[in-house]
Coordinates of C-alpha atoms (C1' of nucleotides) in Angstrom, one line a residue:
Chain U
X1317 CA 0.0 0.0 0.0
X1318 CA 3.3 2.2 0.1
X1319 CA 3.7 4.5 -3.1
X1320 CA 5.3 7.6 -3.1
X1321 CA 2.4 9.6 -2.2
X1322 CA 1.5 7.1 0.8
X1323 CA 4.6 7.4 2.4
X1324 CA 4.6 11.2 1.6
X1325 CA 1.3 11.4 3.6
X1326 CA 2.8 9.1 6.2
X1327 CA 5.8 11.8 6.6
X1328 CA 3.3 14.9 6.7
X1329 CA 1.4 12.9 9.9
X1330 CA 4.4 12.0 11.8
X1331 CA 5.4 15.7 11.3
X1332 CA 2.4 16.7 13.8
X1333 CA 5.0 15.5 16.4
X1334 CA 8.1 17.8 15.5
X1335 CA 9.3 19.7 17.7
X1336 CA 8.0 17.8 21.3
X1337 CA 9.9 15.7 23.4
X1338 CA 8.8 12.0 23.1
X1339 CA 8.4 8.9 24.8
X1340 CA 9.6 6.1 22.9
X1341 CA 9.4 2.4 22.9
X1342 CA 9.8 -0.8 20.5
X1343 CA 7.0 -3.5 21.7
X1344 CA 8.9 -6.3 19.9
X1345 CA 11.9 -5.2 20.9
X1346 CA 13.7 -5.2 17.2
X1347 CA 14.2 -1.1 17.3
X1348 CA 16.6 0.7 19.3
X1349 CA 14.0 2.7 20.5
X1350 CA 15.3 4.0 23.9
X1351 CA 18.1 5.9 22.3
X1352 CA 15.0 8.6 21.2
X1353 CA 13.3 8.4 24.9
X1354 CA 12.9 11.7 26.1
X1355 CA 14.6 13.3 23.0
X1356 CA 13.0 15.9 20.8
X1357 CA 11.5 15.1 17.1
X1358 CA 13.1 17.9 14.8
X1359 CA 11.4 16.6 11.4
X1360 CA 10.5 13.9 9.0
X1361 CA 11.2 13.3 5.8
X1362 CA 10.3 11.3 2.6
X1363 CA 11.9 10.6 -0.5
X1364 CA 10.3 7.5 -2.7
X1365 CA 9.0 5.2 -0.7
X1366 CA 11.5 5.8 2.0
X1367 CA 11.3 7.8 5.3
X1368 CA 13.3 9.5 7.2
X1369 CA 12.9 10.8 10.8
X1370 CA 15.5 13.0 12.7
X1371 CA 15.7 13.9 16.1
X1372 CA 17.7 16.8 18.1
X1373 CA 21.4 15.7 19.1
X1374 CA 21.3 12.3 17.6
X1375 CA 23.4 12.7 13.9
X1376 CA 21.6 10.7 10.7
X1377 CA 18.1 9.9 11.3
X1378 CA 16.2 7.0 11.4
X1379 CA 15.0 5.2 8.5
X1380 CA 11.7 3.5 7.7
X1381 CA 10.4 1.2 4.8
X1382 CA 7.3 -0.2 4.9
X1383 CA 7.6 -3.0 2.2
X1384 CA 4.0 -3.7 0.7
X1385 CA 2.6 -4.6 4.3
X1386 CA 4.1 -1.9 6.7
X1387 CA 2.5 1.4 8.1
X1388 CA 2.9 4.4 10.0
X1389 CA -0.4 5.3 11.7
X1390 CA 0.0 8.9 13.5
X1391 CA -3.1 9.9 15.4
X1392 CA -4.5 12.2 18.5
X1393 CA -4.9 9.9 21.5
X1394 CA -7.2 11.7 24.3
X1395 CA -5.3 9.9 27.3
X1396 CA -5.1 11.0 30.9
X1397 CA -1.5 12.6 31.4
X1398 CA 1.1 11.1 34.2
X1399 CA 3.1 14.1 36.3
X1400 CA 5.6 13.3 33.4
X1401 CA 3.1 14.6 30.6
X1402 CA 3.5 11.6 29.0
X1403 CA 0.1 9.5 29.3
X1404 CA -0.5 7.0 31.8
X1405 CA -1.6 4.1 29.7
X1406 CA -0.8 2.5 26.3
X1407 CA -3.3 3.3 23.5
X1408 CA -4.1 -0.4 21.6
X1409 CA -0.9 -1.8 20.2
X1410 CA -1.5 -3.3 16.1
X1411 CA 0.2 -6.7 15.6
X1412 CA 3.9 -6.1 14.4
X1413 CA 4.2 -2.9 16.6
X1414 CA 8.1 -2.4 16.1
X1415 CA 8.7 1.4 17.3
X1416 CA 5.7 3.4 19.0
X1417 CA 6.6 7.7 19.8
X1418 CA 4.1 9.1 22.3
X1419 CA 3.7 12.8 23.2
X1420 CA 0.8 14.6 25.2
X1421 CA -1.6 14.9 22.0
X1422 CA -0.5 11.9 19.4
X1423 CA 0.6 8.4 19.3
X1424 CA 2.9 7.6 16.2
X1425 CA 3.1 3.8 15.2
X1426 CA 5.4 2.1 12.9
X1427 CA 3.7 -1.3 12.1
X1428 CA 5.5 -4.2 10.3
X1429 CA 8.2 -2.5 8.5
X1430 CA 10.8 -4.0 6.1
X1431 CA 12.8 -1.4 7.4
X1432 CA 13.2 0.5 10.7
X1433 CA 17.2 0.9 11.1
X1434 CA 19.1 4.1 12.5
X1435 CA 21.6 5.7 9.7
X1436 CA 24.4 7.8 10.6
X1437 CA 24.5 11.0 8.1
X1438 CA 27.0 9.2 5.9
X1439 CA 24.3 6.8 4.8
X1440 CA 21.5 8.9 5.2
X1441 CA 23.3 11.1 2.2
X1442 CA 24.2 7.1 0.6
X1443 CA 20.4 6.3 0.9
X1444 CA 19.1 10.0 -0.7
X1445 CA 22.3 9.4 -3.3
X1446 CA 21.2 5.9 -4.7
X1447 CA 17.4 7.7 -5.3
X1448 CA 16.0 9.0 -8.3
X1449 CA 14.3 12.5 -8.3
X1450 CA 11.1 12.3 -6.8
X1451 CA 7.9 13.7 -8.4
X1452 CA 5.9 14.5 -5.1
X1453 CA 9.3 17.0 -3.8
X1454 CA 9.5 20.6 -5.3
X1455 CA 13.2 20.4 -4.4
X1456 CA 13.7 18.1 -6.9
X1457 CA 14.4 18.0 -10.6
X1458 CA 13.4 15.7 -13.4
X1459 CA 16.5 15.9 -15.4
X1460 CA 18.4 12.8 -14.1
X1461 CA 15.0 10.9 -15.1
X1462 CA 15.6 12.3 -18.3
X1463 CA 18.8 11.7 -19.2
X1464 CA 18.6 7.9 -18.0
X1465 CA 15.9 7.0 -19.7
X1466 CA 16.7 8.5 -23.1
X1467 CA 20.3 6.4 -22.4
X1468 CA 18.7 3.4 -22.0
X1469 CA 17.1 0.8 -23.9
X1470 CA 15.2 -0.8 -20.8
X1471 CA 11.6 -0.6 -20.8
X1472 CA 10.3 2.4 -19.8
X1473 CA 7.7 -0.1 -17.9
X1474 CA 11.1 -1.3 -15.6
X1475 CA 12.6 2.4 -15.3
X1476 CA 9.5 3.8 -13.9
X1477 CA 10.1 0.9 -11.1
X1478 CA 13.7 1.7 -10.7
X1479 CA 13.8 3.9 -7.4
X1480 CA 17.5 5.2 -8.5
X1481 CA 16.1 6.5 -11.5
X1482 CA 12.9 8.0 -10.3
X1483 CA 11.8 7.8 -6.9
X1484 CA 8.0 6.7 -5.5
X1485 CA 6.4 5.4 -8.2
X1486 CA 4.8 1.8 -7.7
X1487 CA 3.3 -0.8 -9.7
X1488 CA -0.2 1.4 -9.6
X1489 CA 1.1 4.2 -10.5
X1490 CA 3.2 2.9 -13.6
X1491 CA 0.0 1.5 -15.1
X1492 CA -2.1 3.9 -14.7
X1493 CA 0.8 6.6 -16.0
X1494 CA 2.0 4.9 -18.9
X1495 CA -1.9 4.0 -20.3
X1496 CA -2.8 7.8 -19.6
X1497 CA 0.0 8.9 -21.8
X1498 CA -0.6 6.0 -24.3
X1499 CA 2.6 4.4 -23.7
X1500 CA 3.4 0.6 -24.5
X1501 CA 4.9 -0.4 -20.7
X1502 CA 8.0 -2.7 -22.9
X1503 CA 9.1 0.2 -24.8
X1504 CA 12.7 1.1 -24.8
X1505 CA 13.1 4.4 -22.8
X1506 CA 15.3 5.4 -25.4
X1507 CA 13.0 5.4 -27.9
X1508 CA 10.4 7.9 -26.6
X1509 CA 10.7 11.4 -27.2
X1510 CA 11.5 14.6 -24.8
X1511 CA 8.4 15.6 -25.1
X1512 CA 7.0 11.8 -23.9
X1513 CA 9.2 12.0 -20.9
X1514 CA 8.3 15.4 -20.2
X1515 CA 4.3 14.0 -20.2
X1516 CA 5.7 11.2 -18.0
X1517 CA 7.1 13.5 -15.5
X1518 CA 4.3 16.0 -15.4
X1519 CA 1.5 13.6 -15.4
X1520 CA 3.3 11.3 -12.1
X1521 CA 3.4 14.9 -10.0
X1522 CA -0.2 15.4 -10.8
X1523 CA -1.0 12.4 -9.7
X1524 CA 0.6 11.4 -6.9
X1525 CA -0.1 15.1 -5.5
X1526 CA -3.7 14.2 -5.8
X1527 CA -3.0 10.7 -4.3
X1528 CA -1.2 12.3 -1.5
X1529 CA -4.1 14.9 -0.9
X1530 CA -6.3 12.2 -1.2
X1531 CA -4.8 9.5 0.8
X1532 CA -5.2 7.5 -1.4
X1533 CA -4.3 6.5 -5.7
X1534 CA -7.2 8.4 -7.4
X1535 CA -6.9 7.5 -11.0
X1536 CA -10.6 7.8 -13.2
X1537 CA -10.6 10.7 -14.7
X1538 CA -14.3 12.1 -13.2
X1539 CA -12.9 10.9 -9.9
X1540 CA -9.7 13.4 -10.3
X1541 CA -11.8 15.9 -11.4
X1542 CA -13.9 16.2 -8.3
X1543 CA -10.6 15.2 -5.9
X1544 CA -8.7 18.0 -7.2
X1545 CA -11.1 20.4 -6.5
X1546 CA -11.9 19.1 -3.1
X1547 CA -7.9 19.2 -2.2
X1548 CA -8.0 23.0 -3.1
X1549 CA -10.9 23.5 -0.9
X1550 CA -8.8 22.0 1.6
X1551 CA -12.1 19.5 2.1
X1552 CA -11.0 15.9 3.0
X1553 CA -11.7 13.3 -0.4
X1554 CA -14.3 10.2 0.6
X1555 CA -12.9 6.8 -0.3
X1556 CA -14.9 6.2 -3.5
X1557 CA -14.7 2.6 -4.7
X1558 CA -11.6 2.8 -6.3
X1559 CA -11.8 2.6 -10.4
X1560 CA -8.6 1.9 -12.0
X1561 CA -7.6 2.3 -15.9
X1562 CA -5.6 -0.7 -16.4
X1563 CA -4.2 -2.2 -13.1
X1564 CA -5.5 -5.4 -11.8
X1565 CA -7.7 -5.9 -14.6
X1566 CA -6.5 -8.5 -16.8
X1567 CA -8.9 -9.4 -19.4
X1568 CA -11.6 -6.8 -18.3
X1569 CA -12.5 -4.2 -21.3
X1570 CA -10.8 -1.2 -21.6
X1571 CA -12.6 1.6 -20.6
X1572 CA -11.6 3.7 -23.2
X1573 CA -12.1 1.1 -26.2
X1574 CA -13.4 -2.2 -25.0
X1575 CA -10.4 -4.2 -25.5
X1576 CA -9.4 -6.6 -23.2
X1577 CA -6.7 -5.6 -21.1
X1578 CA -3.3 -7.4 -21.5
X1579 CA -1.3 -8.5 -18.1
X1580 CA 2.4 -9.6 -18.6
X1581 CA 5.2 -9.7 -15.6
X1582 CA 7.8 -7.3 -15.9
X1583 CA 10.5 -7.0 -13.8
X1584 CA 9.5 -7.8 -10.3
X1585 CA 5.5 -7.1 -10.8
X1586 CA 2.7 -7.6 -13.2
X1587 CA 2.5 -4.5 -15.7
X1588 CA -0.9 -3.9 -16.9
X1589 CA -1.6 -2.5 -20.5
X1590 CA -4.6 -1.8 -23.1
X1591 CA -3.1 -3.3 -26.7
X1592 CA -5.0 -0.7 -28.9
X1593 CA -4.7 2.4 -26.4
X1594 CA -1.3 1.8 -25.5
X1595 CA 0.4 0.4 -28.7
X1596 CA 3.8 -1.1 -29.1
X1597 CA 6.2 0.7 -31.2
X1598 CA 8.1 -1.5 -33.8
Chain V
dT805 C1' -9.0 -23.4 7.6
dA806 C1' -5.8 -23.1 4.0
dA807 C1' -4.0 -21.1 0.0
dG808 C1' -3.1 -17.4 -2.9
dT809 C1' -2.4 -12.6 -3.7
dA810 C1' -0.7 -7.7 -2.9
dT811 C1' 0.4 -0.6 -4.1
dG812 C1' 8.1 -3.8 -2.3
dT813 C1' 12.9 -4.8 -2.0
dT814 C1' 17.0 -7.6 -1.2
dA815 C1' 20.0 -11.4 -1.3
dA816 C1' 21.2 -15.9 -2.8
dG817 C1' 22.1 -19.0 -6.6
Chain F
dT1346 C1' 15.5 -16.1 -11.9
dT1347 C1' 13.9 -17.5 -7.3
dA1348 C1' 13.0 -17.3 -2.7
dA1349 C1' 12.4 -14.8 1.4
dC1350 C1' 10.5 -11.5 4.4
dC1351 C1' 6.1 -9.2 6.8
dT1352 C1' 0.6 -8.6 7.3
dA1353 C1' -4.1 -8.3 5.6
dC1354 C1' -7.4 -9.5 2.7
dT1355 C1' -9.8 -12.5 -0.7
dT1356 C1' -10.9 -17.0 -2.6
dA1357 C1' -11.3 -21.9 -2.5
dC1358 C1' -12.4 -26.1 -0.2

DNA sequence: TAAGTATGTTAAG
DNA sequence: TTAACCTACTTAC
């Protein structure tokens, strides 16, 4: 459930508790957790899929994945306060609890991660190094994207995966992407024009920014529409069902020309296309 | 109740 | 290329 924009929103969340002093704890024991008891949150961070949490004194930060299964889950608790400030009791614990922060107002929980390790700044600048640009940051430019893909002959379908040459986008994302723009997943990034990657780029911050003010991947087009305009209200999105373009719909009609949508593994995940929609070039 | 699948990534072979 | 890791949900029996 962790594209870009999720862990984006997950970042924003967690940021409710900069600047407090914390309590914190790992349930399973598997986190170092003590080493941030009592220290002060200073901000968080996200690039891709990864996160990045940093606290007052302590160099690096600490670094969270959360894999296809993992979550960060930031919300108000209404406790009753010890003399400490800190609350007396434990709000409900999820199974795979591996690092909980707790201030007066929130509770912060970091549930079955693949990753929850503390980097020293060296590899905190390794980890932001080996990372494409990512679409959801305004600090960040698409050029390396760019100049990759037009360099390579892998399919754009695989580079669009590859967090070193962009960062955040999922297997979701990259279907729904490359059938908005027409795109055939398996061709060769260096066979699509400036102008294509350009559409690419553009298309994946739109997106995701509506993803990330949604909370979740809005993709139909009337569905976009209506989010977008909610998000500028500042009026929270409802969880309509969710309609997708092209992923997880294997032999379903298109929706834009009734052909039967084609499924195919590539790389590490399926890659969903429409055949007349999203042609392959020869 | 078991098996299969998933919006992800790494390491082993 | 394959298996492994983690949890939650869906489907099959």
């Amino acid at each position: 459930m962790a594209e870009g924009h999720a862990v984006h929103g997950m970042a924003q969340r967690l940021r409710q508790l900069a600047g407090t002093t914390v309590r914190s704890v790992s349930p399973d024991g598997a986190f170092p957790a003590s080493a941030y008891d009592g220290k002060r949150l200073v901000d968080t961070e996200a690039h891709g899929k990864h996160l990045l949490v940093r606290f007052d004194d302590i160099e690096g930060a600490v670094h969270i994945h959360c894999g296809m299964t993992g979550r960060v889950s930031t919300r108000r608790h209404r406790r009753a306060l010890g003399d400490d400030g800190f609350p007396k009791t434990e709000p409900p614990a999820a199974n795979g609890l591996r690092w909980r922060l707790l201030n007066r107002t929130h509770v912060a929980d970091v549930i079955a991660p693949t990753i929850c390790e503390v980097l020293n700044q060296e590899d905190t600048r390794a980890l932001h190094a080996r990372l494409g640009p990512d679409p959801l940051r305004d600090d960040h430019e698409p050029e390396p994207f760019f100049t990759t893909t037009t360099q390579s002959r892998r399919a754009i379908g695989m580079l669009l995966l590859d967090q070193r040459i962009v960062a955040g986008i999922g297997n979701v994302y990259r279907a729904e992407i490359l059938f908005r723009q027409g795109i055939h997943p398996w061709t060769p990034g260096n066979r699509l024009s400036s102008t294509e990657l350009a559409a690419i780029w553009s298309d994946a911050v739109g997106l995701m920014a509506i993803g990330l003010g949604a909370g979740w991947i809005v993709a139909a087009p009337r569905q976009l529409t209506e989010a977008r305009e909610l998000i500028d209200q500042g009026l929270p999105v409802p969880r309509w069902p969710k309609t997708y373009a092209v992923y997880g719909r294997r032999g379903k009609p298109c929706r834009q020309c009734g052909t039967p949508i084609e499924a195919a593994r590539l790389g590490q995940q399926t890659a969903f296309w429409c055949p007349v929609c999203q042609p392959p070039r020869d």
